[in-house]
Short mmCIF file of C-alpha atoms in Angstrom, two decimals:
data_model
loop_
_atom_site.label_atom_id
_atom_site.label_comp_id
_atom_site.label_asym_id
_atom_site.label_seq_id
_atom_site.Cartn_x
_atom_site.Cartn_y
_atom_site.Cartn_z
CA MET A 812 0.00 0.00 0.00
CA SER A 813 1.16 3.52 -0.78
CA LEU A 814 -0.21 6.72 0.74
CA GLN A 815 0.15 10.07 -1.05
CA MET A 816 -1.15 13.53 -0.21
CA VAL A 817 -3.48 15.20 -2.73
CA THR A 818 -3.54 18.95 -3.26
CA VAL A 819 -6.76 20.68 -4.23
CA GLY A 820 -7.23 23.85 -6.27
CA ASN A 821 -9.03 26.95 -5.03
CA ASN A 822 -12.37 25.12 -5.44
CA ILE A 823 -11.76 23.12 -2.29
CA ALA A 824 -14.79 24.73 -0.61
CA LEU A 825 -17.06 22.67 -2.86
CA ILE A 826 -15.77 19.41 -1.38
CA GLN A 827 -17.88 18.92 1.69
CA PRO A 828 -19.03 15.78 3.53
CA GLY A 829 -21.91 14.05 1.79
CA PHE A 830 -21.14 14.48 -1.91
CA SER A 831 -20.89 11.64 -4.43
CA LEU A 832 -18.84 10.71 -7.47
CA MET A 833 -19.96 8.93 -10.63
CA ASN A 834 -17.51 7.09 -12.87
CA PHE A 835 -18.42 6.95 -16.56
CA ASP A 836 -15.82 4.97 -18.52
CA GLY A 837 -12.94 6.27 -16.42
CA GLN A 838 -14.16 9.88 -16.33
CA VAL A 839 -15.31 10.84 -12.89
CA PHE A 840 -17.97 13.43 -12.08
CA PHE A 841 -18.81 15.08 -8.79
CA PHE A 842 -22.24 16.15 -7.54
CA GLY A 843 -23.86 16.93 -4.22
CA GLN A 844 -22.06 20.11 -3.21
CA LYS A 845 -23.07 21.79 0.02
CA GLY A 846 -25.44 24.63 -0.80
CA TRP A 847 -27.24 25.43 -4.03
CA PRO A 848 -25.25 25.65 -7.29
CA LYS A 849 -23.76 28.98 -8.36
CA ARG A 850 -23.79 30.70 -11.72
CA SER A 851 -20.44 29.28 -12.90
CA CYS A 852 -21.90 25.77 -12.79
CA PRO A 853 -25.71 25.91 -12.42
CA THR A 854 -26.03 22.14 -12.79
CA GLY A 855 -23.92 21.49 -9.70
CA VAL A 856 -22.11 18.60 -11.47
CA PHE A 857 -18.37 18.78 -12.07
CA HIS A 858 -15.70 16.75 -13.77
CA PHE A 859 -13.51 15.36 -10.98
CA ASP A 860 -10.00 15.27 -12.36
CA VAL A 861 -6.92 14.11 -10.44
CA LYS A 862 -3.57 14.47 -12.17
CA HIS A 863 -0.16 14.22 -10.56
CA ASN A 864 -1.81 14.19 -7.12
CA HIS A 865 -3.64 17.47 -7.81
CA LEU A 866 -7.45 17.71 -7.97
CA LYS A 867 -9.45 20.04 -10.22
CA LEU A 868 -13.23 20.46 -10.56
CA LYS A 869 -14.61 21.54 -13.94
CA PRO A 870 -18.28 22.25 -14.82
CA ALA A 871 -20.25 19.52 -16.61
CA VAL A 872 -22.97 19.93 -19.26
CA PHE A 873 -26.52 18.56 -19.44
CA SER A 874 -28.81 18.06 -22.43
CA LYS A 875 -31.82 20.33 -22.88
CA ASP A 876 -34.28 17.52 -22.12
CA SER A 877 -32.73 16.77 -18.71
CA CYS A 878 -34.62 17.25 -15.49
CA TYR A 879 -33.11 19.25 -12.65
CA LEU A 880 -30.80 17.27 -10.37
CA PRO A 881 -30.58 18.98 -6.97
CA PRO A 882 -27.31 18.82 -5.02
CA LEU A 883 -28.21 15.81 -2.88
CA ARG A 884 -25.90 14.93 -0.03
CA TYR A 885 -25.63 11.43 1.49
CA PRO A 886 -27.70 9.71 -1.24
CA ALA A 887 -27.52 6.07 -2.27
CA THR A 888 -25.96 5.53 -5.69
CA CYS A 889 -25.13 2.54 -7.87
CA THR A 890 -24.42 1.64 -11.49
CA PHE A 891 -27.11 0.04 -13.63
CA LYS A 892 -27.01 -1.99 -16.84
CA GLY A 893 -29.82 -3.64 -18.74
CA ASN A 894 -27.91 -6.91 -18.39
CA LEU A 895 -24.48 -8.15 -17.41
CA GLU A 896 -23.28 -8.19 -21.03
CA SER A 897 -24.16 -4.55 -21.65
CA GLU A 898 -21.24 -2.16 -22.11
CA ASN A 899 -23.01 1.09 -21.31
CA HIS A 900 -24.13 1.83 -17.80
CA GLN A 901 -26.15 4.46 -16.00
CA TYR A 902 -26.15 5.73 -12.44
CA ILE A 903 -29.11 5.39 -10.11
CA ILE A 904 -29.43 8.06 -7.43
CA HIS A 905 -31.96 7.79 -4.62
CA GLY A 906 -32.64 9.86 -1.52
CA GLY A 907 -30.24 12.23 0.14
CA LYS A 908 -30.51 15.69 1.71
CA THR A 909 -31.19 18.90 -0.18
CA PRO A 910 -29.50 22.16 0.87
CA ASN A 911 -32.75 23.02 2.68
CA ASN A 912 -32.30 19.90 4.84
CA GLU A 913 -35.22 18.14 3.21
CA LEU A 914 -34.99 14.41 2.48
CA SER A 915 -35.60 13.38 -1.11
CA ASP A 916 -37.66 10.33 -2.00
CA LYS A 917 -37.02 10.62 -5.74
CA ILE A 918 -35.04 8.39 -8.05
CA TYR A 919 -32.84 9.96 -10.73
CA ILE A 920 -31.14 8.15 -13.61
CA MET A 921 -27.94 9.69 -14.98
CA SER A 922 -26.63 8.69 -18.40
CA VAL A 923 -24.21 9.95 -21.04
CA VAL A 924 -25.87 11.08 -24.28
CA CYS A 925 -22.87 12.59 -26.03
CA LYS A 926 -19.12 12.21 -25.62
CA ASN A 927 -17.03 14.29 -27.98
CA ASN A 928 -13.37 15.26 -27.66
CA LYS A 929 -13.28 14.59 -23.91
CA LYS A 930 -16.45 16.60 -23.32
CA VAL A 931 -19.40 14.71 -21.89
CA THR A 932 -23.06 15.69 -22.09
CA PHE A 933 -25.40 14.13 -19.52
CA ARG A 934 -29.08 13.43 -19.45
CA CYS A 935 -30.82 13.20 -16.07
CA THR A 936 -34.35 11.77 -15.84
CA GLU A 937 -36.59 11.42 -12.83
CA LYS A 938 -38.27 8.03 -12.39
CA ASP A 939 -41.75 7.97 -10.88
CA LEU A 940 -42.46 4.99 -8.63
CA VAL A 941 -45.74 3.25 -7.83
CA GLY A 942 -46.51 0.64 -5.21
CA ASP A 943 -44.55 0.56 -1.96
CA VAL A 944 -42.58 3.78 -2.46
CA PRO A 945 -39.62 4.12 -0.04
CA GLU A 946 -39.76 7.23 2.10
CA GLY A 947 -37.12 9.93 1.80
CA ARG A 948 -33.94 8.85 3.55
CA TYR A 949 -30.15 9.09 3.62
CA GLY A 950 -27.26 6.84 4.68
CA HIS A 951 -28.85 3.84 2.92
CA SER A 952 -27.77 1.61 0.04
CA ILE A 953 -29.13 0.76 -3.38
CA ASP A 954 -27.71 -2.02 -5.56
CA VAL A 955 -28.68 -3.78 -8.77
CA VAL A 956 -28.89 -7.57 -9.00
CA TYR A 957 -29.28 -9.73 -12.12
CA SER A 958 -31.27 -12.97 -12.32
CA ARG A 959 -32.61 -14.98 -15.26
CA GLY A 960 -31.72 -12.23 -17.73
CA LYS A 961 -33.56 -9.53 -15.75
CA SER A 962 -32.44 -6.89 -13.28
CA VAL A 963 -33.92 -5.17 -10.24
CA GLY A 964 -32.76 -2.64 -7.67
CA VAL A 965 -32.40 -3.58 -4.00
CA LEU A 966 -32.80 -0.72 -1.51
CA PHE A 967 -32.14 -1.13 2.21
CA GLY A 968 -31.49 0.81 5.41
CA GLY A 969 -30.94 4.48 6.06
CA ARG A 970 -32.34 7.16 8.32
CA SER A 971 -35.30 9.48 8.01
CA TYR A 972 -36.93 12.23 10.04
CA ILE A 973 -39.26 11.16 12.81
CA PRO A 974 -42.97 11.12 11.86
CA SER A 975 -44.49 14.56 11.36
CA ALA A 976 -46.92 14.00 14.23
CA GLN A 977 -43.96 13.64 16.61
CA ARG A 978 -41.91 16.56 15.27
CA THR A 979 -41.73 19.56 17.57
CA THR A 980 -39.67 22.72 17.38
CA GLU A 981 -36.95 21.17 19.53
CA LYS A 982 -37.03 17.84 17.64
CA TRP A 983 -37.72 19.13 14.15
CA ASN A 984 -34.52 17.68 12.67
CA SER A 985 -34.44 14.52 14.80
CA VAL A 986 -33.89 11.35 12.79
CA ALA A 987 -34.57 7.67 13.36
CA ASP A 988 -33.66 4.38 11.70
CA CYS A 989 -35.86 3.45 8.78
CA LEU A 990 -37.75 0.19 9.15
CA PRO A 991 -35.61 -2.83 8.14
CA HIS A 992 -37.61 -3.46 4.97
CA VAL A 993 -36.05 -4.53 1.69
CA PHE A 994 -37.42 -2.76 -1.40
CA LEU A 995 -37.23 -4.23 -4.90
CA VAL A 996 -37.40 -1.49 -7.52
CA ASP A 997 -38.09 -2.20 -11.20
CA PHE A 998 -36.43 0.68 -13.04
CA GLU A 999 -38.08 -0.19 -16.35
CA PHE A 1000 -41.69 -0.07 -15.17
CA GLY A 1001 -41.26 2.07 -12.04
CA CYS A 1002 -42.73 -0.53 -9.67
CA SER A 1003 -41.55 -0.82 -6.05
CA THR A 1004 -42.36 -3.65 -3.65
CA SER A 1005 -41.49 -3.89 0.04
CA TYR A 1006 -40.42 -7.15 1.72
CA ILE A 1007 -40.24 -7.91 5.42
CA LEU A 1008 -37.57 -10.50 6.18
CA PRO A 1009 -37.49 -12.05 9.68
CA GLU A 1010 -33.68 -12.09 9.74
CA LEU A 1011 -33.59 -8.28 9.58
CA GLN A 1012 -34.82 -7.06 12.96
CA ASP A 1013 -33.16 -3.65 13.37
CA GLY A 1014 -32.69 -0.73 11.04
CA LEU A 1015 -29.14 -0.09 9.84
CA SER A 1016 -27.45 2.85 8.19
CA PHE A 1017 -23.97 3.73 6.94
CA HIS A 1018 -23.24 0.12 6.14
CA VAL A 1019 -21.27 -1.43 3.28
CA SER A 1020 -23.10 -3.27 0.51
CA ILE A 1021 -21.65 -5.42 -2.28
CA ALA A 1022 -23.76 -6.68 -5.19
CA ARG A 1023 -22.66 -9.79 -7.07
CA ASN A 1024 -24.94 -11.33 -9.67
CA ASP A 1025 -28.23 -12.12 -7.86
CA THR A 1026 -26.97 -11.41 -4.33
CA VAL A 1027 -26.40 -8.37 -2.12
CA TYR A 1028 -24.16 -8.62 0.95
CA ILE A 1029 -24.81 -6.20 3.83
CA LEU A 1030 -21.86 -5.70 6.16
CA GLY A 1031 -21.56 -3.62 9.33
CA GLY A 1032 -23.59 -0.46 9.83
CA HIS A 1033 -24.85 1.54 12.76
CA SER A 1034 -28.17 1.11 14.59
CA LEU A 1035 -29.24 4.49 15.89
CA ALA A 1036 -31.99 3.08 18.10
CA ASN A 1037 -29.57 0.85 20.04
CA ASN A 1038 -26.40 2.89 19.36
CA ILE A 1039 -24.51 -0.25 18.38
CA ARG A 1040 -22.56 -1.51 15.41
CA PRO A 1041 -23.51 -5.15 15.25
CA ALA A 1042 -20.94 -7.54 13.74
CA ASN A 1043 -23.55 -8.96 11.41
CA LEU A 1044 -23.23 -10.10 7.83
CA TYR A 1045 -26.38 -10.57 5.76
CA ARG A 1046 -26.76 -12.22 2.37
CA ILE A 1047 -29.89 -11.17 0.47
CA ARG A 1048 -30.58 -13.30 -2.60
CA VAL A 1049 -33.15 -12.33 -5.24
CA ASP A 1050 -34.70 -14.71 -7.77
CA LEU A 1051 -36.59 -13.21 -10.71
CA PRO A 1052 -38.76 -15.91 -12.32
CA LEU A 1053 -41.67 -15.17 -14.66
CA GLY A 1054 -43.98 -14.65 -11.68
CA SER A 1055 -43.39 -12.78 -8.46
CA PRO A 1056 -39.78 -12.29 -7.26
CA ALA A 1057 -38.47 -14.45 -4.45
CA VAL A 1058 -36.34 -12.77 -1.77
CA ASN A 1059 -34.57 -14.57 1.06
CA CYS A 1060 -32.04 -13.47 3.66
CA THR A 1061 -29.33 -15.50 5.38
CA VAL A 1062 -27.34 -14.48 8.45
CA MET A 1063 -23.73 -15.42 7.77
CA PRO A 1064 -20.87 -15.84 10.25
CA GLY A 1065 -17.67 -13.83 10.23
CA GLY A 1066 -19.03 -10.28 10.14
CA ILE A 1067 -17.20 -7.26 11.54
CA SER A 1068 -18.32 -4.34 13.69
CA VAL A 1069 -17.82 -1.20 11.62
CA SER A 1070 -19.76 1.77 10.31
CA SER A 1071 -18.94 4.15 7.45
CA ALA A 1072 -16.23 1.85 6.13
CA ILE A 1073 -14.71 2.41 2.69
CA LEU A 1074 -14.64 -0.42 0.16
CA THR A 1075 -12.50 -0.79 -2.96
CA GLN A 1076 -12.06 -3.65 -5.40
CA ILE A 1077 -8.55 -4.91 -6.10
CA SER A 1078 -9.35 -7.93 -8.30
CA ASN A 1079 -12.30 -9.85 -9.76
CA ASP A 1080 -13.04 -11.55 -6.44
CA GLU A 1081 -11.28 -9.42 -3.83
CA PHE A 1082 -12.22 -6.23 -2.01
CA VAL A 1083 -10.46 -4.19 0.66
CA ILE A 1084 -12.15 -2.45 3.62
CA ILE A 1085 -10.47 0.69 4.97
CA GLY A 1086 -11.46 3.16 7.67
CA GLY A 1087 -14.75 3.62 9.44
CA TYR A 1088 -15.53 3.53 13.14
CA GLN A 1089 -15.78 0.69 15.63
CA LEU A 1090 -16.82 2.73 18.68
CA GLU A 1091 -18.49 6.08 19.26
CA ASN A 1092 -15.31 8.18 19.16
CA GLN A 1093 -12.83 5.58 17.96
CA LYS A 1094 -11.65 5.16 14.38
CA ARG A 1095 -11.19 1.65 13.07
CA MET A 1096 -7.55 1.42 12.03
CA VAL A 1097 -7.66 -2.29 11.08
CA CYS A 1098 -7.89 -3.18 7.38
CA ASN A 1099 -9.66 -6.24 6.00
CA ILE A 1100 -9.73 -8.07 2.71
CA ILE A 1101 -12.92 -9.75 1.43
CA SER A 1102 -12.54 -12.75 -0.88
CA PHE A 1103 -15.21 -14.55 -2.91
CA GLU A 1104 -14.72 -18.10 -4.14
CA ASP A 1105 -17.45 -20.48 -5.30
CA ASN A 1106 -20.16 -18.25 -3.80
CA LYS A 1107 -18.36 -18.32 -0.45
CA MET A 1108 -17.28 -15.13 1.30
CA GLU A 1109 -14.25 -14.80 3.58
CA ILE A 1110 -13.14 -11.75 5.59
CA ARG A 1111 -9.64 -11.60 7.04
CA GLU A 1112 -7.28 -8.93 8.36
CA MET A 1113 -4.49 -7.56 6.21
CA GLU A 1114 -1.45 -5.34 6.63
CA THR A 1115 -2.31 -1.75 7.52
CA PRO A 1116 -0.89 1.24 5.62
CA ASP A 1117 1.86 3.43 7.05
CA TRP A 1118 -0.50 6.09 8.37
CA THR A 1119 0.86 9.61 8.83
CA PRO A 1120 0.81 11.12 12.36
CA ASP A 1121 -1.96 13.53 11.28
CA ILE A 1122 -4.20 10.65 10.25
CA LYS A 1123 -3.43 8.68 13.39
CA HIS A 1124 -4.28 11.54 15.72
CA SER A 1125 -7.34 12.91 13.93
CA LYS A 1126 -10.60 12.17 15.71
CA ILE A 1127 -12.50 11.70 12.49
CA TRP A 1128 -11.73 10.69 8.92
CA PHE A 1129 -13.72 10.19 5.77
CA GLY A 1130 -13.39 9.16 2.17
CA SER A 1131 -14.39 6.65 -0.47
CA ASP A 1132 -13.41 4.42 -3.36
CA MET A 1133 -11.70 5.96 -6.40
CA GLY A 1134 -11.51 2.76 -8.45
CA ASN A 1135 -8.48 0.68 -9.45
CA GLY A 1136 -7.94 -0.26 -5.83
CA THR A 1137 -7.40 3.36 -4.78
CA ILE A 1138 -9.14 5.07 -1.86
CA PHE A 1139 -9.56 8.80 -1.30
CA LEU A 1140 -9.13 9.82 2.35
CA GLY A 1141 -9.64 13.11 4.16
CA ILE A 1142 -9.07 14.48 7.64
CA PRO A 1143 -9.99 17.86 9.16
CA GLY A 1144 -7.48 20.67 8.82
CA ASP A 1145 -5.35 21.84 11.73
CA ASN A 1146 -7.13 24.80 13.32
CA LYS A 1147 -3.94 25.76 15.13
CA GLN A 1148 -2.33 26.95 11.90
CA VAL A 1149 -2.61 30.61 10.90
CA VAL A 1150 -3.82 29.57 7.43
CA SER A 1151 -5.58 26.23 7.54
CA GLU A 1152 -7.55 24.25 4.99
CA ALA A 1153 -10.90 22.78 6.00
CA PHE A 1154 -9.70 19.29 5.04
CA TYR A 1155 -6.52 17.55 3.96
CA PHE A 1156 -6.77 14.75 1.41
CA TYR A 1157 -4.80 11.59 0.65
CA MET A 1158 -4.86 8.79 -1.90
CA LEU A 1159 -4.27 5.27 -0.65
CA LYS A 1160 -3.37 2.74 -3.34
CA CYS A 1161 -4.23 -0.78 -2.27
CA ALA A 1162 -3.52 -2.59 -5.57
CA GLU A 1163 -1.70 -2.34 -8.87
CA ASP A 1164 -3.02 0.03 -11.53
CA ASP A 1165 -3.84 -2.70 -14.07
CA VAL A 1166 -7.15 -3.78 -12.53
CA ASN A 1167 -9.71 -4.23 -15.30
CA GLU A 1168 -12.26 -1.46 -14.90
CA ASP A 1169 -14.86 -3.38 -16.96
CA GLN A 1170 -14.77 -6.22 -14.47
CA LYS A 1171 -15.40 -3.86 -11.59
CA THR A 1172 -18.60 -2.48 -13.09
CA PHE A 1173 -20.29 -5.84 -12.54
CA THR A 1174 -20.39 -5.12 -8.82
CA ASN A 1175 -21.29 -2.12 -6.79
CA SER A 1176 -19.47 -1.32 -3.58
CA HIS A 1177 -21.41 1.26 -1.63
CA THR A 1178 -19.80 3.50 0.94
CA SER A 1179 -22.20 5.03 3.42
CA THR A 1180 -21.65 8.37 5.03
CA GLU A 1181 -23.01 9.95 8.14
CA ASP A 1182 -24.31 13.47 8.46
CA PRO A 1183 -22.58 15.82 10.94
CA GLY A 1184 -24.75 16.44 13.95
CA ASP A 1185 -26.51 13.10 13.96
CA SER A 1186 -25.84 10.68 16.79
CA THR A 1187 -22.51 11.70 18.32
CA PRO A 1188 -20.02 14.43 17.44
CA PHE A 1189 -17.41 12.09 16.02
CA GLU A 1190 -19.39 8.99 15.04
CA ASP A 1191 -19.08 8.75 11.25
CA SER A 1192 -19.52 12.48 11.45
CA GLU A 1193 -17.78 13.99 8.45
CA GLU A 1194 -18.00 11.33 5.76
CA PHE A 1195 -18.66 11.53 2.06
CA CYS A 1196 -18.67 9.05 -0.78
CA PHE A 1197 -16.37 8.69 -3.79
CA SER A 1198 -16.24 6.11 -6.55
CA ALA A 1199 -13.69 7.41 -9.01
CA GLU A 1200 -10.76 6.85 -11.29
CA ALA A 1201 -7.60 8.54 -10.08
CA ASN A 1202 -6.04 9.50 -13.43
CA SER A 1203 -8.81 10.48 -15.82
CA PHE A 1204 -7.09 12.26 -18.70
CA ASP A 1205 -3.66 12.78 -20.13
CA GLY A 1206 -2.61 16.04 -21.72
CA ASP A 1207 -4.31 19.40 -21.63
CA ASP A 1208 -8.01 19.59 -20.77
CA GLU A 1209 -10.62 21.29 -22.87
CA PHE A 1210 -12.98 21.83 -19.98
CA ASP A 1211 -13.44 25.26 -18.49
CA THR A 1212 -11.84 25.07 -15.08
CA TYR A 1213 -14.11 26.09 -12.27
CA ASN A 1214 -12.60 29.05 -10.47
CA GLU A 1215 -13.98 29.81 -7.06
CA ASP A 1216 -12.68 33.37 -7.33
CA ASP A 1217 -15.28 33.94 -10.06
CA GLU A 1218 -18.02 33.33 -7.54
CA GLU A 1219 -19.39 35.62 -4.92
CA ASP A 1220 -18.56 34.53 -1.40
CA GLU A 1221 -21.90 33.34 -0.07
CA SER A 1222 -20.79 34.06 3.47
CA GLU A 1223 -20.52 37.77 2.61
CA THR A 1224 -22.50 38.60 -0.53
CA GLY A 1225 -24.44 35.44 -1.34
CA TYR A 1226 -28.00 34.39 -0.63
CA TRP A 1227 -27.31 33.16 2.91
CA ILE A 1228 -25.78 36.33 4.38
CA THR A 1229 -26.95 38.05 7.55
CA CYS A 1230 -28.41 41.03 5.74
CA CYS A 1231 -29.54 43.02 8.79
CA PRO A 1232 -29.53 42.77 12.60
CA THR A 1233 -32.95 41.06 12.57
CA CYS A 1234 -32.17 38.66 9.69
CA ASP A 1235 -33.32 35.09 10.38
CA VAL A 1236 -32.70 33.49 6.96
CA ASP A 1237 -30.76 30.26 7.48
CA ILE A 1238 -29.70 27.84 4.75
CA ASN A 1239 -30.70 24.83 6.88
CA THR A 1240 -34.20 26.01 7.80
CA TRP A 1241 -35.26 28.38 5.01
CA VAL A 1242 -38.43 27.62 3.06
CA PRO A 1243 -39.81 29.64 0.11
CA PHE A 1244 -41.88 32.68 1.16
CA TYR A 1245 -42.73 34.33 -2.16
CA SER A 1246 -44.29 32.53 -5.12
CA THR A 1247 -41.30 33.57 -7.25
CA GLU A 1248 -38.81 31.74 -4.99
CA LEU A 1249 -37.62 28.22 -5.76
CA ASN A 1250 -34.38 27.27 -4.03
CA LYS A 1251 -33.01 30.64 -2.95
CA PRO A 1252 -34.45 33.57 -1.00
CA ALA A 1253 -35.49 36.66 -2.96
CA MET A 1254 -33.11 39.57 -2.53
CA ILE A 1255 -33.20 43.28 -3.36
CA TYR A 1256 -30.38 45.77 -3.78
CA CYS A 1257 -30.07 48.67 -1.34
CA SER A 1258 -28.52 51.74 -3.00
CA HIS A 1259 -27.09 53.24 0.19
CA GLY A 1260 -23.36 54.02 -0.02
CA ASP A 1261 -21.56 51.37 -2.07
CA GLY A 1262 -24.73 49.29 -2.10
CA HIS A 1263 -25.53 45.90 -0.59
CA TRP A 1264 -28.10 43.12 -0.89
CA VAL A 1265 -30.85 42.34 1.62
CA HIS A 1266 -33.51 39.65 1.84
CA ALA A 1267 -36.91 40.86 0.70
CA GLN A 1268 -38.58 38.84 3.45
CA CYS A 1269 -36.45 40.51 6.13
CA MET A 1270 -37.55 43.92 4.78
CA ASP A 1271 -41.23 42.90 5.17
CA LEU A 1272 -41.86 43.63 1.50
CA ALA A 1273 -45.18 42.53 0.07
CA GLU A 1274 -44.90 40.34 -3.02
CA SER A 1275 -46.60 42.98 -5.18
CA THR A 1276 -44.14 45.61 -3.95
CA LEU A 1277 -41.20 43.30 -4.63
CA ILE A 1278 -42.38 42.64 -8.18
CA HIS A 1279 -42.99 46.37 -8.75
CA LEU A 1280 -39.47 47.25 -7.56
CA SER A 1281 -37.89 44.53 -9.68
CA GLU A 1282 -39.63 45.77 -12.83
CA GLY A 1283 -38.89 49.47 -12.36
CA SER A 1284 -35.69 51.48 -12.20
CA ASN A 1285 -36.33 53.21 -8.89
CA LYS A 1286 -33.67 53.10 -6.24
CA TYR A 1287 -34.46 51.10 -3.10
CA TYR A 1288 -33.21 51.70 0.43
CA CYS A 1289 -33.45 49.02 3.10
CA ASN A 1290 -35.15 49.58 6.45
CA GLU A 1291 -31.84 50.40 8.09
CA HIS A 1292 -30.83 53.09 5.60
CA VAL A 1293 -34.10 54.55 4.40
CA GLU A 1294 -34.10 57.36 7.02
CA ILE A 1295 -30.48 58.23 6.22
CA ALA A 1296 -31.37 58.36 2.54
CA ARG A 1297 -34.24 60.71 3.22
CA ALA A 1298 -32.05 63.02 5.30
CA LEU A 1299 -29.46 63.22 2.57
CA GLN A 1300 -31.97 63.61 -0.22
CA THR A 1301 -31.40 66.73 -2.41
CA PRO A 1302 -34.09 69.36 -1.69
CA LYS A 1303 -36.66 69.81 -4.39
CA ARG A 1304 -36.19 72.79 -6.77
CA VAL A 1305 -38.16 75.81 -5.59
CA LEU A 1306 -39.17 78.59 -7.97
CA PRO A 1307 -37.68 82.01 -7.03
CA LEU A 1308 -39.96 84.47 -5.31
CA LYS A 1309 -41.65 86.95 -7.62
CA LYS A 1310 -40.11 90.38 -7.07
CA PRO A 1311 -42.45 93.33 -6.67
CA PRO A 1312 -42.57 95.62 -9.74
CA LEU A 1313 -40.55 98.80 -9.80
CA LYS A 1314 -42.27 101.91 -8.57
CA SER A 1315 -44.36 103.35 -11.36
CA LEU A 1316 -44.84 107.01 -12.12
CA HIS A 1317 -48.16 108.23 -13.45
CA LYS A 1318 -48.58 111.41 -15.47
CA LYS A 1319 -51.32 113.36 -13.92
CA GLY A 1320 -54.51 113.02 -15.73
CA SER A 1321 -53.05 110.80 -18.42
CA GLY A 1322 -53.55 107.46 -16.79
CA LYS A 1323 -50.34 106.27 -18.52
CA ILE A 1324 -47.41 104.70 -16.74
CA ILE A 1325 -44.11 106.63 -16.89
CA THR A 1326 -41.11 104.46 -16.08
CA PRO A 1327 -37.88 105.87 -14.58
CA ALA A 1328 -36.16 105.57 -17.99
CA LYS A 1329 -38.86 107.60 -19.68
CA LYS A 1330 -38.73 110.16 -16.85
CA SER A 1331 -34.96 110.68 -17.41
CA PHE A 1332 -35.50 111.06 -21.15
CA LEU A 1333 -38.21 113.65 -20.64
CA ARG A 1334 -36.02 115.67 -18.30
CA ARG A 1335 -33.21 115.84 -20.86
CA LEU A 1336 -35.72 116.72 -23.54
CA PHE A 1337 -37.29 119.70 -21.71
CA ASP A 1338 -34.07 120.98 -20.12
#
């Protein structure tokens, strides 16, 4: 094993716990950034390119007939083919958290529609489900199994918000384990069916799942209700005859106690488990290798990498599979430094670089991640999921590199600023107030001084007033500066006072007016 540090460009702020990577024929794409997408990449999907241990993110392109893919964090993802012999594959995305902290229950299918000169165009479609539709959740797994020439998705585990009837102000964001039901999802017809298996008694989340042919293996995980990581290993086998599917579960020996572990494939029948947690505040430093032979599964310990002191002493760590037996790791930055990054990243190579990528697409190794704030402060707390190829391209890129300097800093001038002393707009709790809002709060520009933006809702603006101001060219002053603006306003132009007419002289008996000029002329005339 070899461990190397990875540097990240000035777009490092986009890499936050909970995002995902999709690998399309060796080209890796990132989605699920924290916060809503910005103008430089409105789709929120980026090419994830690592060259010479340096990472760059570059905006991706979608076709015009694509649906909108929100930046979901902590979703379940897997690859999908019509059959095992198919060369092209798609990505299935289910669940996850939106930037508004809502849990999605939608299924999205990502595919490549055009690939020209290293540029990839995606199509994203939303799949409507009927039947037993799984509730919105995160920290779960979805895998695809193949049986008798057919395929079906297997969804299991995860966490969801407590029922709405039990949600109070104090417990509004409280979560609980989802029921331990197994869902079979037909992606072709959009049918979903729930199965209750007696072997699965407790809900699990942030487990590892491996799909091989008609079987899904569930390893480890964390039970929030009991606050334990049971050393269980489940084998879920699915048979797809002409009639109804048959699903059975077997409890296998030899499981390990771990949550949020990272899985990578090093050969056709071998996988490596790295990282995760074995206790509440204790990282799991032991590494394991999983071997399959004649439908038998064996888990054994293997030599651990030469961890750096920073990795050894960090309270949390996170990461995911990058493909070709390589794992992407991250630890929090050192707050003691004057200039400190939020995270430091490493690449851990567990195998040679000649692993056949086509062979690895037959299986799906799912890495679960836990949301910060749930459970305990350090339990799986800052994890996110990768499944990527380390060296995507050779030579110069033709993508436009995303430059974070081109963006407005959302902490200062973005949508989630504190616009005034009474501002209560928060990215985690905000909901649309005006009919014109979708995923960001409406803002209006205050013309005081150098100008600044404020939230329309914080200014108590009626929707009709907001629309009127947006359509006109009048200057607007926020509640804090409107009185100052009035005091400094230029006085209105006042017409000069009308001066009284000059004193008029009247010639007696004539009734005619004699002006001073005429009077002087007459004097010279008669003198």
